[in-house]
Tab-separated table of C-alpha atoms in Angstrom:
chain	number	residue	atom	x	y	z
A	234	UNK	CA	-10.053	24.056	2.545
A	235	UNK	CA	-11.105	21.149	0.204
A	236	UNK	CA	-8.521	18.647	-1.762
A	237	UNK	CA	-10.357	17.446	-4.563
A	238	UNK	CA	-9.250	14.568	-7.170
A	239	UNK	CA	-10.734	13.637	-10.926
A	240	UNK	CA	-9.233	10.171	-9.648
A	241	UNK	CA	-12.143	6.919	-8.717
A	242	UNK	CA	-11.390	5.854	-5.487
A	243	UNK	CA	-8.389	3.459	-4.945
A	244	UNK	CA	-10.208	0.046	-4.511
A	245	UNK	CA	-14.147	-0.993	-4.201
A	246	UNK	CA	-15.785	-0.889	-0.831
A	247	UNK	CA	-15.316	-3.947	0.942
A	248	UNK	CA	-14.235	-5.192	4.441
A	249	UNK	CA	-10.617	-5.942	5.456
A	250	UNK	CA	-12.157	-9.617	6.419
A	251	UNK	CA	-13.256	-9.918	3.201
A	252	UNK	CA	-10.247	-9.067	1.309
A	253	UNK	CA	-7.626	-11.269	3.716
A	254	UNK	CA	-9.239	-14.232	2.089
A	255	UNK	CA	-9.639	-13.139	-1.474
A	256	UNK	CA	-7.783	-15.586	-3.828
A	257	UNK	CA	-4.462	-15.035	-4.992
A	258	UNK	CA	-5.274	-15.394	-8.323
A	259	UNK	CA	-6.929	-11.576	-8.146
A	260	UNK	CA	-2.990	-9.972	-7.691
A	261	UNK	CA	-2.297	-7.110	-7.093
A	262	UNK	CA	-2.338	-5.770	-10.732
A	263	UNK	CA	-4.976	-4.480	-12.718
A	264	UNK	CA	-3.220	-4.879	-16.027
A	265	UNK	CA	-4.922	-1.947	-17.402
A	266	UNK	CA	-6.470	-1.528	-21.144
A	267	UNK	CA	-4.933	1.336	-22.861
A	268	UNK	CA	-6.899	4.222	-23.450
A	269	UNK	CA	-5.979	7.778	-24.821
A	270	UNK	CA	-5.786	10.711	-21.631
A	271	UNK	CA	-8.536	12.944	-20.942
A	272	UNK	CA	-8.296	16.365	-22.327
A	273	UNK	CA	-7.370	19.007	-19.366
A	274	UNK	CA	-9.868	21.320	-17.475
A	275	UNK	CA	-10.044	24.824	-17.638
A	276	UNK	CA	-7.312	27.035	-16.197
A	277	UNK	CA	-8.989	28.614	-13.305
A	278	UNK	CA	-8.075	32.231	-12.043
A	279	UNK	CA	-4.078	32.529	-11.416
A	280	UNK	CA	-3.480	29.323	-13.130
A	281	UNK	CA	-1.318	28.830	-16.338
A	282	UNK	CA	0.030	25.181	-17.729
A	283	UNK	CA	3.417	24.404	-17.644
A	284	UNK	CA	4.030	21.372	-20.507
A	285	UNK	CA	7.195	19.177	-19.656
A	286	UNK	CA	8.530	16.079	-21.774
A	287	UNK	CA	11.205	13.698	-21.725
A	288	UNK	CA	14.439	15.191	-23.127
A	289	UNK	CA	13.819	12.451	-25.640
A	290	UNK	CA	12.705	8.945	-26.655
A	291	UNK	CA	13.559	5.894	-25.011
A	292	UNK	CA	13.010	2.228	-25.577
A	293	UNK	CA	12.616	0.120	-22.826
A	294	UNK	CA	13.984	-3.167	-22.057
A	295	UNK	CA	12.888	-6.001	-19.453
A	296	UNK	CA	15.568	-6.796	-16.795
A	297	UNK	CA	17.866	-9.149	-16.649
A	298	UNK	CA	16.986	-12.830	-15.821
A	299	UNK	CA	13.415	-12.370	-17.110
A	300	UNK	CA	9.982	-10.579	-16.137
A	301	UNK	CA	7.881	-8.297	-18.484
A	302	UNK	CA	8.328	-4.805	-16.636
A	303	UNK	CA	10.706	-1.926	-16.321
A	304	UNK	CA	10.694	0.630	-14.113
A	305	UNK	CA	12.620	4.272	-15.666
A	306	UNK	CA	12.803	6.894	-13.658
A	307	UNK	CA	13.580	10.407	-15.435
A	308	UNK	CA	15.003	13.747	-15.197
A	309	UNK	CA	12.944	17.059	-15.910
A	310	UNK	CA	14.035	20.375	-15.518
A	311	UNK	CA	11.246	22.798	-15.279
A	312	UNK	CA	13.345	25.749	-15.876
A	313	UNK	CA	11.250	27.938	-13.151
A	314	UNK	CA	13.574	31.197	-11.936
A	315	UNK	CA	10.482	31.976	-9.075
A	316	UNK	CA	8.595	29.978	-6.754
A	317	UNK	CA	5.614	28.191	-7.680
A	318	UNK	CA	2.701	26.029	-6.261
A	319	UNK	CA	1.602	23.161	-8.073
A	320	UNK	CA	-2.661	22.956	-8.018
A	321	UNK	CA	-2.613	20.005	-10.632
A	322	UNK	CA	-0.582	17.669	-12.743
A	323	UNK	CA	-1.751	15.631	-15.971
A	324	UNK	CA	0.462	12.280	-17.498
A	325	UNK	CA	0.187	11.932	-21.171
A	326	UNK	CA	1.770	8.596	-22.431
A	327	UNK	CA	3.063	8.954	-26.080
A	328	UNK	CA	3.563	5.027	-25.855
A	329	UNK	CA	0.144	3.934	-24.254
A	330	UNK	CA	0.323	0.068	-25.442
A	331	UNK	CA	3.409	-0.262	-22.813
A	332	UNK	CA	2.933	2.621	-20.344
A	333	UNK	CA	1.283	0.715	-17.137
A	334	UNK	CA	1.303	4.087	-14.615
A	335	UNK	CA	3.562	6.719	-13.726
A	336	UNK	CA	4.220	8.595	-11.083
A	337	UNK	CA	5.338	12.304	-10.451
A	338	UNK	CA	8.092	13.539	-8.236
A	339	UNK	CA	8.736	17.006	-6.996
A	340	UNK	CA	12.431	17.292	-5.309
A	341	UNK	CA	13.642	20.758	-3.672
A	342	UNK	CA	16.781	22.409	-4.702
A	343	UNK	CA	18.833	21.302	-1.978
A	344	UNK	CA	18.279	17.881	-2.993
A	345	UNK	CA	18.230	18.377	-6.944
A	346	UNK	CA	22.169	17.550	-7.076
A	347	UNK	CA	21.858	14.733	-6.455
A	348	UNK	CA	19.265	13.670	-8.747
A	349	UNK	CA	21.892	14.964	-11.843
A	350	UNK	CA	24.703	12.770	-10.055
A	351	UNK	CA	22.496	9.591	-10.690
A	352	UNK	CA	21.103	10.574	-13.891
A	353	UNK	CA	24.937	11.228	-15.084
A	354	UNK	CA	26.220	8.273	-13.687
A	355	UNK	CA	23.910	6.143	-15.559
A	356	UNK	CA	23.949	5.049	-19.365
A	357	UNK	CA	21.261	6.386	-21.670
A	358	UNK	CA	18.147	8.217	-20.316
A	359	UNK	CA	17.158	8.425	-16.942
A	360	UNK	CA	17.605	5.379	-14.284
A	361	UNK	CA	16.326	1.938	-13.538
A	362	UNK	CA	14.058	2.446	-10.426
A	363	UNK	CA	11.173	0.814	-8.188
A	364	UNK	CA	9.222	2.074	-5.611
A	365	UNK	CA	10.631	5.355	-5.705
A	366	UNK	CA	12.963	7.835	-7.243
A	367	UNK	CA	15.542	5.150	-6.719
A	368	UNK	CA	18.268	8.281	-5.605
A	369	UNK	CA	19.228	7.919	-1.873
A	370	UNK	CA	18.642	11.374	-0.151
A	371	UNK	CA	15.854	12.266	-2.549
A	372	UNK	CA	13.009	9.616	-2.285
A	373	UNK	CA	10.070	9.735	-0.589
A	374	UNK	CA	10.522	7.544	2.930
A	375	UNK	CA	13.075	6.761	5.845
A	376	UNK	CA	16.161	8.055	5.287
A	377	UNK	CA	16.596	8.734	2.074
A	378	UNK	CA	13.267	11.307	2.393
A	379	UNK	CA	14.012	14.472	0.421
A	380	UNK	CA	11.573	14.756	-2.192
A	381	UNK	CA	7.302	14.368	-2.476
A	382	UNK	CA	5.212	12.093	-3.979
A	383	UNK	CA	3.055	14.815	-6.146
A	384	UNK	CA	0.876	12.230	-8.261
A	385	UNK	CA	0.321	9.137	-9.982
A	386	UNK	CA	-1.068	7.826	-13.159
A	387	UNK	CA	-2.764	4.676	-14.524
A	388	UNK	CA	-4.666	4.621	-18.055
A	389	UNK	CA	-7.954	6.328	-17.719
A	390	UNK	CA	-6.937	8.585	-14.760
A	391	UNK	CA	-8.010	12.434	-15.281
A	392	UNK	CA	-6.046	15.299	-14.360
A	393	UNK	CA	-5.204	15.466	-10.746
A	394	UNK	CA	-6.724	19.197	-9.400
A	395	UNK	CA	-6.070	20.785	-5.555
A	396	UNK	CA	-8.982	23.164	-4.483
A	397	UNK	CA	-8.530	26.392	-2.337
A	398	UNK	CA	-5.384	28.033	-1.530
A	399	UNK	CA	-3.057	24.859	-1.191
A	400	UNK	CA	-0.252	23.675	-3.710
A	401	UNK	CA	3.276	20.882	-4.470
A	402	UNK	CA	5.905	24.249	-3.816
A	403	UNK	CA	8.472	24.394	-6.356
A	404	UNK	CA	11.482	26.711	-5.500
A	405	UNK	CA	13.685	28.034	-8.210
A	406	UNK	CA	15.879	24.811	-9.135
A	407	UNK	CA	13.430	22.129	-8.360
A	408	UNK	CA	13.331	18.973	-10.391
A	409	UNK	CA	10.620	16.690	-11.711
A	410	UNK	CA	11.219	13.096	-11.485
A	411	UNK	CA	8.669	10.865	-13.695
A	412	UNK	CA	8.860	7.509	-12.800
A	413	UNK	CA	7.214	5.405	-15.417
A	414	UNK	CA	6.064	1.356	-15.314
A	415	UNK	CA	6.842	0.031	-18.804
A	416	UNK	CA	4.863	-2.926	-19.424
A	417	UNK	CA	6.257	-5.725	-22.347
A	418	UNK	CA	3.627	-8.419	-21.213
A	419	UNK	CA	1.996	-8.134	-24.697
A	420	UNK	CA	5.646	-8.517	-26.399
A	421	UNK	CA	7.068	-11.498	-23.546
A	422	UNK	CA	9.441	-8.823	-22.802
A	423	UNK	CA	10.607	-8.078	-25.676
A	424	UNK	CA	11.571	-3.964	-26.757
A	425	UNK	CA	8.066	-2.438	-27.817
A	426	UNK	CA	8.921	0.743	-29.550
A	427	UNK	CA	10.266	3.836	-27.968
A	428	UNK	CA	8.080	6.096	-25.342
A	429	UNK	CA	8.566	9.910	-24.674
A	430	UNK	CA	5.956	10.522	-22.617
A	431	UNK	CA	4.857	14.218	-20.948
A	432	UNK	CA	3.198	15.420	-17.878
A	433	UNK	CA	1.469	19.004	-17.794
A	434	UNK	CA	1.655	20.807	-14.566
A	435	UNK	CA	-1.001	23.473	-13.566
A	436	UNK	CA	1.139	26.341	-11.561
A	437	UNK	CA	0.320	29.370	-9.422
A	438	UNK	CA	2.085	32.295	-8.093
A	439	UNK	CA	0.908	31.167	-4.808
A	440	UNK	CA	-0.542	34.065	-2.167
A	441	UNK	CA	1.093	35.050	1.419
A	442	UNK	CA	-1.990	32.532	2.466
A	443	UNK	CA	-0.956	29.543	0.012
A	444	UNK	CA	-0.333	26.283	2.236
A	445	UNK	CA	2.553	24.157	1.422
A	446	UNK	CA	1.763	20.496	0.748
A	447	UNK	CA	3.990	17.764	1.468
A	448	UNK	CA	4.115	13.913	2.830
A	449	UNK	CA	4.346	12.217	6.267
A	450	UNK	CA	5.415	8.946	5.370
A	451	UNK	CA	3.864	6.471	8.469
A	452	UNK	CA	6.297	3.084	8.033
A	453	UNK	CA	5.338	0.041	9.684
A	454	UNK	CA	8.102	-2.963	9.504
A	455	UNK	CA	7.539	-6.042	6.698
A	456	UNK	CA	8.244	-9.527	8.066
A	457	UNK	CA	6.653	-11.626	5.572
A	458	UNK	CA	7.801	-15.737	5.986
A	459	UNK	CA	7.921	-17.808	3.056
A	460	UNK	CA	4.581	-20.008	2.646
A	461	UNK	CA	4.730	-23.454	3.972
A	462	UNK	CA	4.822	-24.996	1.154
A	463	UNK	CA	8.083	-22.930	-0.008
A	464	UNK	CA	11.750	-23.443	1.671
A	465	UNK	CA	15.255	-22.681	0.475
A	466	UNK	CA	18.461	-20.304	1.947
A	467	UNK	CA	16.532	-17.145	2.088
A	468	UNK	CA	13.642	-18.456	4.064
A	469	UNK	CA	15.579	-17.196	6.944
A	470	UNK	CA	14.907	-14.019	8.127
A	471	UNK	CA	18.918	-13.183	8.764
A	472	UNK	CA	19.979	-14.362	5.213
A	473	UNK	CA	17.129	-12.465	3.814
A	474	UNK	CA	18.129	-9.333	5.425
A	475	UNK	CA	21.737	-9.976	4.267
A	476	UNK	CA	20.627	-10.030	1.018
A	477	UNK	CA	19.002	-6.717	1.013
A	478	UNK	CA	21.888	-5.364	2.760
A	479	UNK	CA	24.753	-6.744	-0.295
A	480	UNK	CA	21.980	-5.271	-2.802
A	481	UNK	CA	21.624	-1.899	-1.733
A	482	UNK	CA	23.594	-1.288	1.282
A	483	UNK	CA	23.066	-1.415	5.008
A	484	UNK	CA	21.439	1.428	5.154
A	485	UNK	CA	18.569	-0.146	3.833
A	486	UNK	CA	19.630	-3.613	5.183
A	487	UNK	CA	19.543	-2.348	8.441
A	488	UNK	CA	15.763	-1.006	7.868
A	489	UNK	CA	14.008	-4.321	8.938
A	490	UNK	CA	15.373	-4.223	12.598
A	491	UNK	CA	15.050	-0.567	13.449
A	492	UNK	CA	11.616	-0.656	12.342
A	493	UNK	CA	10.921	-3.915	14.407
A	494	UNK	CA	12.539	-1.462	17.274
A	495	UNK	CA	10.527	1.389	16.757
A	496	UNK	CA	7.584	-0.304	16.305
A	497	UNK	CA	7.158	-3.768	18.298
A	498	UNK	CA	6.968	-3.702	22.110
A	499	UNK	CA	10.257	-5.572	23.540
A	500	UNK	CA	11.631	-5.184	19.179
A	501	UNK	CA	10.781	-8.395	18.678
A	502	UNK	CA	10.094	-9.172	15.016
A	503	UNK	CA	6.377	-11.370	14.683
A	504	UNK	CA	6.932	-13.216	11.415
A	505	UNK	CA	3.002	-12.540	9.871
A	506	UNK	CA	1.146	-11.434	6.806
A	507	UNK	CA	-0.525	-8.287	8.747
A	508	UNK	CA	1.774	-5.811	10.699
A	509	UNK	CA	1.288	-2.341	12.364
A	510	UNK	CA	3.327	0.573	13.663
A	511	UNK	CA	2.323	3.390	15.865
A	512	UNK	CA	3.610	6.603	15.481
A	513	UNK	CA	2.935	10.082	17.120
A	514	UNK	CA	2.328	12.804	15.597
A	515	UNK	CA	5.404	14.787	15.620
A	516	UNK	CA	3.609	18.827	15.099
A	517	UNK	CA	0.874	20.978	14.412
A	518	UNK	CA	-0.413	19.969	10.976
A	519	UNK	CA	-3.489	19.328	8.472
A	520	UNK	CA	-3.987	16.322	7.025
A	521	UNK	CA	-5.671	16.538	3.773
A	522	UNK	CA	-5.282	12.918	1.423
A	523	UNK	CA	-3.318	9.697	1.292
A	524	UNK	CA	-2.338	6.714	-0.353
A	525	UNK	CA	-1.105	3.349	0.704
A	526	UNK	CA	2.384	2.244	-0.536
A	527	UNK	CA	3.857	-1.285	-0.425
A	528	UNK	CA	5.084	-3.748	-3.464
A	529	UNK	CA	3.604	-6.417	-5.295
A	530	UNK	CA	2.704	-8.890	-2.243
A	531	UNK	CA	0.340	-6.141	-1.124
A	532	UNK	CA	-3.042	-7.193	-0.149
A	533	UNK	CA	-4.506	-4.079	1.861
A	534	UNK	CA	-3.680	-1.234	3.906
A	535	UNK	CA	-5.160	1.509	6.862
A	536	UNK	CA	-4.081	4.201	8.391
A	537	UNK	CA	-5.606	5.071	11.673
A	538	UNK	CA	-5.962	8.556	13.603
A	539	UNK	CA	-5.948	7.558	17.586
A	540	UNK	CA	-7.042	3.883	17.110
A	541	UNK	CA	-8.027	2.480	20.596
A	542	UNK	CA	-10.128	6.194	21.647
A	543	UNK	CA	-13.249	7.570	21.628
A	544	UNK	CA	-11.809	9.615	18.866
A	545	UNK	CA	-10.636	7.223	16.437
A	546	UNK	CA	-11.014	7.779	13.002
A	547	UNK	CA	-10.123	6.125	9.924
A	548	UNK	CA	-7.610	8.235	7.260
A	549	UNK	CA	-6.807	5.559	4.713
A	550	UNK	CA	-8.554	2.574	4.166
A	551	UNK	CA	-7.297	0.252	1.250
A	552	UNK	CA	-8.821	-3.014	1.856
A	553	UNK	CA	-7.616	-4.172	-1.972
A	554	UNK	CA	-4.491	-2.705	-2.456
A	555	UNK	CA	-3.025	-2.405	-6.261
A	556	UNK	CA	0.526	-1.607	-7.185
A	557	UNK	CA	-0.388	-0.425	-10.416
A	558	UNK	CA	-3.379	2.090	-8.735
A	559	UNK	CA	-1.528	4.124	-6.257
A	560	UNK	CA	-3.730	6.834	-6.251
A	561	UNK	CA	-4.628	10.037	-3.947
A	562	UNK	CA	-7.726	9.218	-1.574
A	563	UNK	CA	-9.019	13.040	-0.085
A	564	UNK	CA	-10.086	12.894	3.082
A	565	UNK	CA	-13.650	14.102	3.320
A	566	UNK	CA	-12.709	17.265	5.051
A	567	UNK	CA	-9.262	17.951	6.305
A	568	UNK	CA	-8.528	16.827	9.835
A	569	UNK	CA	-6.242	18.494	12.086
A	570	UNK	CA	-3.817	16.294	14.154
A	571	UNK	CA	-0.642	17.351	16.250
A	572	UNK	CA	1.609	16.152	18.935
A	573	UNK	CA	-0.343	14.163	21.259
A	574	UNK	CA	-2.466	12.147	18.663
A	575	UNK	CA	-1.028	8.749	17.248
A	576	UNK	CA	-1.243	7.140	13.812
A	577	UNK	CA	-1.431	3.513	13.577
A	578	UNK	CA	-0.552	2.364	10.024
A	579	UNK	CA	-1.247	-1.413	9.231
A	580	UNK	CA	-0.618	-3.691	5.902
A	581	UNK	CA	-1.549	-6.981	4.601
A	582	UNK	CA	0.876	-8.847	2.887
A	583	UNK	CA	0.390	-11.678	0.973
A	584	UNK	CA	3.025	-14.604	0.140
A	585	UNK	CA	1.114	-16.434	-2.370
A	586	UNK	CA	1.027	-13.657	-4.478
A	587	UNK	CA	4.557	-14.664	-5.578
A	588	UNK	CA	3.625	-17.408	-7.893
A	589	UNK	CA	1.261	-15.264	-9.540
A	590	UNK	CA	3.218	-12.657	-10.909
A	591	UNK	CA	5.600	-12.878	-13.778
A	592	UNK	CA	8.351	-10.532	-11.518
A	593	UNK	CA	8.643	-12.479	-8.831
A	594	UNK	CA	7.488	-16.462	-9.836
A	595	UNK	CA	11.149	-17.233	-11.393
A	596	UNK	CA	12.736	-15.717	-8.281
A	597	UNK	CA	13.472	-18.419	-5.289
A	598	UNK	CA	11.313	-18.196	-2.628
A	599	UNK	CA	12.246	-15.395	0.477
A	600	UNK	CA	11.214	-13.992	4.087
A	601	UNK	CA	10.387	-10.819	2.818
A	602	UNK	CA	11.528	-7.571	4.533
A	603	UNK	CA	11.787	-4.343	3.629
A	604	UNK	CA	13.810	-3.249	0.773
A	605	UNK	CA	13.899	-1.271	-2.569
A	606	UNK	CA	13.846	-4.679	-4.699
A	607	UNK	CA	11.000	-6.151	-6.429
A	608	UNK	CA	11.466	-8.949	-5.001
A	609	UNK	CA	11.314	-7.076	-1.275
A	610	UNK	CA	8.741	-5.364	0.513
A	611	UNK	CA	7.282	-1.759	1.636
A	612	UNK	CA	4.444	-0.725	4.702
A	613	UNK	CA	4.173	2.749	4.009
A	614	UNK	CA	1.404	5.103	4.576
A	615	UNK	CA	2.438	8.530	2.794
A	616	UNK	CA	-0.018	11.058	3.883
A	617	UNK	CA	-0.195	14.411	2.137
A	618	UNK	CA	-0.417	17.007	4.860
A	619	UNK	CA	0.635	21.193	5.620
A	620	UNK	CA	2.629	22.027	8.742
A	621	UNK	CA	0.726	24.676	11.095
A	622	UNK	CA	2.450	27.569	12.809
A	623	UNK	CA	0.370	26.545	15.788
């Protein structure tokens, strides 16, 4: 079995060495040109195209207290009374001038009530989100892990396409959440004209041999310190984590120090711009593609398979990480792993970043930990991967 992707590689070649001193002035943001979406490829045997839209337009708005960029998560029914495998998905921005990427959601029917609580409970269309679905119990890492990460999309990206018998299931009652990165930069953040945007999914029947794909997120902790040129209140790593915790909750307050736990010998936090996690392997499974997820003090990112061994490979190597460019990587052939193997996940944060970008620059300087905020942090590994039976 082969995954194959119309998407370029994530980042350029280049060592990790090489990128931990690039200058901050490069961000992590590739403020992309707009440019019109390729047309689809061919429907191949079994196939057929399932269109999906917004239920309708919507303008966005910058937050609150300044910044160019909004983050809307949205709804989408697909309507499908069978199962399903998804082989490919295509974005299509209607708004392209302020559409920066998007990203594509599926979440199972046991979960899809509570994506229609948090869609009803907020004003207007869809919900203000970052670096996820933004619904607790049907995101994509930690605790709240109940849905998959299917896709993303910057301007020029092609449609997405899985090869061989391998899909994105969707049960009967499954939702699509779109995610979509409204840019105002060219506007200083003022409303740019409405957006109602589509993604096209490519769908199959699926055989009795169809593998299921879904994602191993591989978390490693964040303990970023301010710069030493930077001081004030939430320098400190306890007020820091206090202020997660009073902005969304101690369940995600209390993230920083169980990862430290999990992951640090003794759960001792290192204050640092690079940290790593090990994790084993917890069944039979193939690994097929990644993609490295943190926020917008990401510098670089690897995942490795049995780092220390004879056998040690490399699964993910991001060594200029961009927000903006989350994008599939396929492994060059699919790699089996299973209990007994270890993956080591390890990112590169950088604090100097903050005076870069227009999100974070009017915000007061922080030790950053992990959190759903921009302002906050993310270590995250999400591997796409299909359990075995043995």
């Amino acid at each position: 079995m082969t995954l194959v992707t119309a998407f370029a590689a994530v980042a350029a070649c280049g060592s990790e060495a090489d990128h931990s001193a690039a200058s901050p002035a490069a961000g992590p943001h590739s403020m992309h040109a707009g440019a019109s979406p390729a047309p689809p490829q061919s429907l191949r045997a079994g196939e057929r195209f399932l269109d999906l839209k917004m239920a309708e337009a919507y303008t966005p708005t910058a937050p609150e207290g300044g910044g160019t960029d909004e983050y809307r998560c949205q709804m989408i029914d697909p309507g499908l009374t069978g199962t399903a495998f998804v082989t490919g998905t295509q974005f299509a921005p209607e708004n392209i001038a302020i559409a920066h990427h998007a990203i594509v959601y599926a979440v199972p029917p046991d979960r899809a009530a509570l994506v229609r609580e948090q869609d009803a409970k907020t004003p207007g269309l869809g919900w203000q989100c970052f670096g996820g679905t933004g619904v607790p119990g049907a995101d994509v890492e930690g605790d709240d892990q109940g849905a998959t990460w299917v896709d993303t999309w910057a301007p020029g990206a092609t449609e997405t396409l899985l090869d061989q018998d391998i899909g994105f299931k969707l049960g009967p009652g499954s939702l699509i959440v779109l995610q979509i990165h409204y840019n105002l930069l060219v506007t200083d953040g003022r409303p740019a004209g409405s957006d109602r945007s589509a993604v096209r999914l490519r769908l199959t029947d699926g055989t009795p041999q169809t593998r299921e794909l879904t994602t191993l997120p591989l978390d490693a902790p964040t303990d970023l310190p301010c710069a030493a040129d930077e001081s004030g209140p939430l320098c400190d790593r306890a007020a820091s984590i206090a202020d997660v915790t009073k902005r969304f909750g101690p369940d995600v307050g209390e993230s920083a120090d169980r990862q430290v736990k999990e992951c640090n010998p003794g759960g001792v936090p290192k204050p640092g711009n690079t940290q790593t996690c090990d994790q084993k392997v917890p069944a039979p499974m193939t690994l097929f593609a990644g993609f490295g997820h943190m926020h917008l003090l990401g510098r670089a990112i690897k995942v490795e398979l049995n780092p220390g061994t004879p056998n040690a490979k490399v699964v993910l190597d991001v060594p200029q990480f961009d927000f903006d460019n989350q994008r599939l990587m396929k492994l060059p052939s699919p790699v089996e792993i299973g209990p007994g193997d270890t993956l080591r996940v390890t990112c590169t944060h950088d604090a100097r970043l903050r005076r870069q970008l227009p999100q974070l620059k009017k915000l007061p300087p922080r030790y950053v930990v992990w959190g759903d905020g921009t302002s906050d942090e993310m270590c995250t590994g999400i591997m796409t991967v299909s359990l075995r039976t043995s």
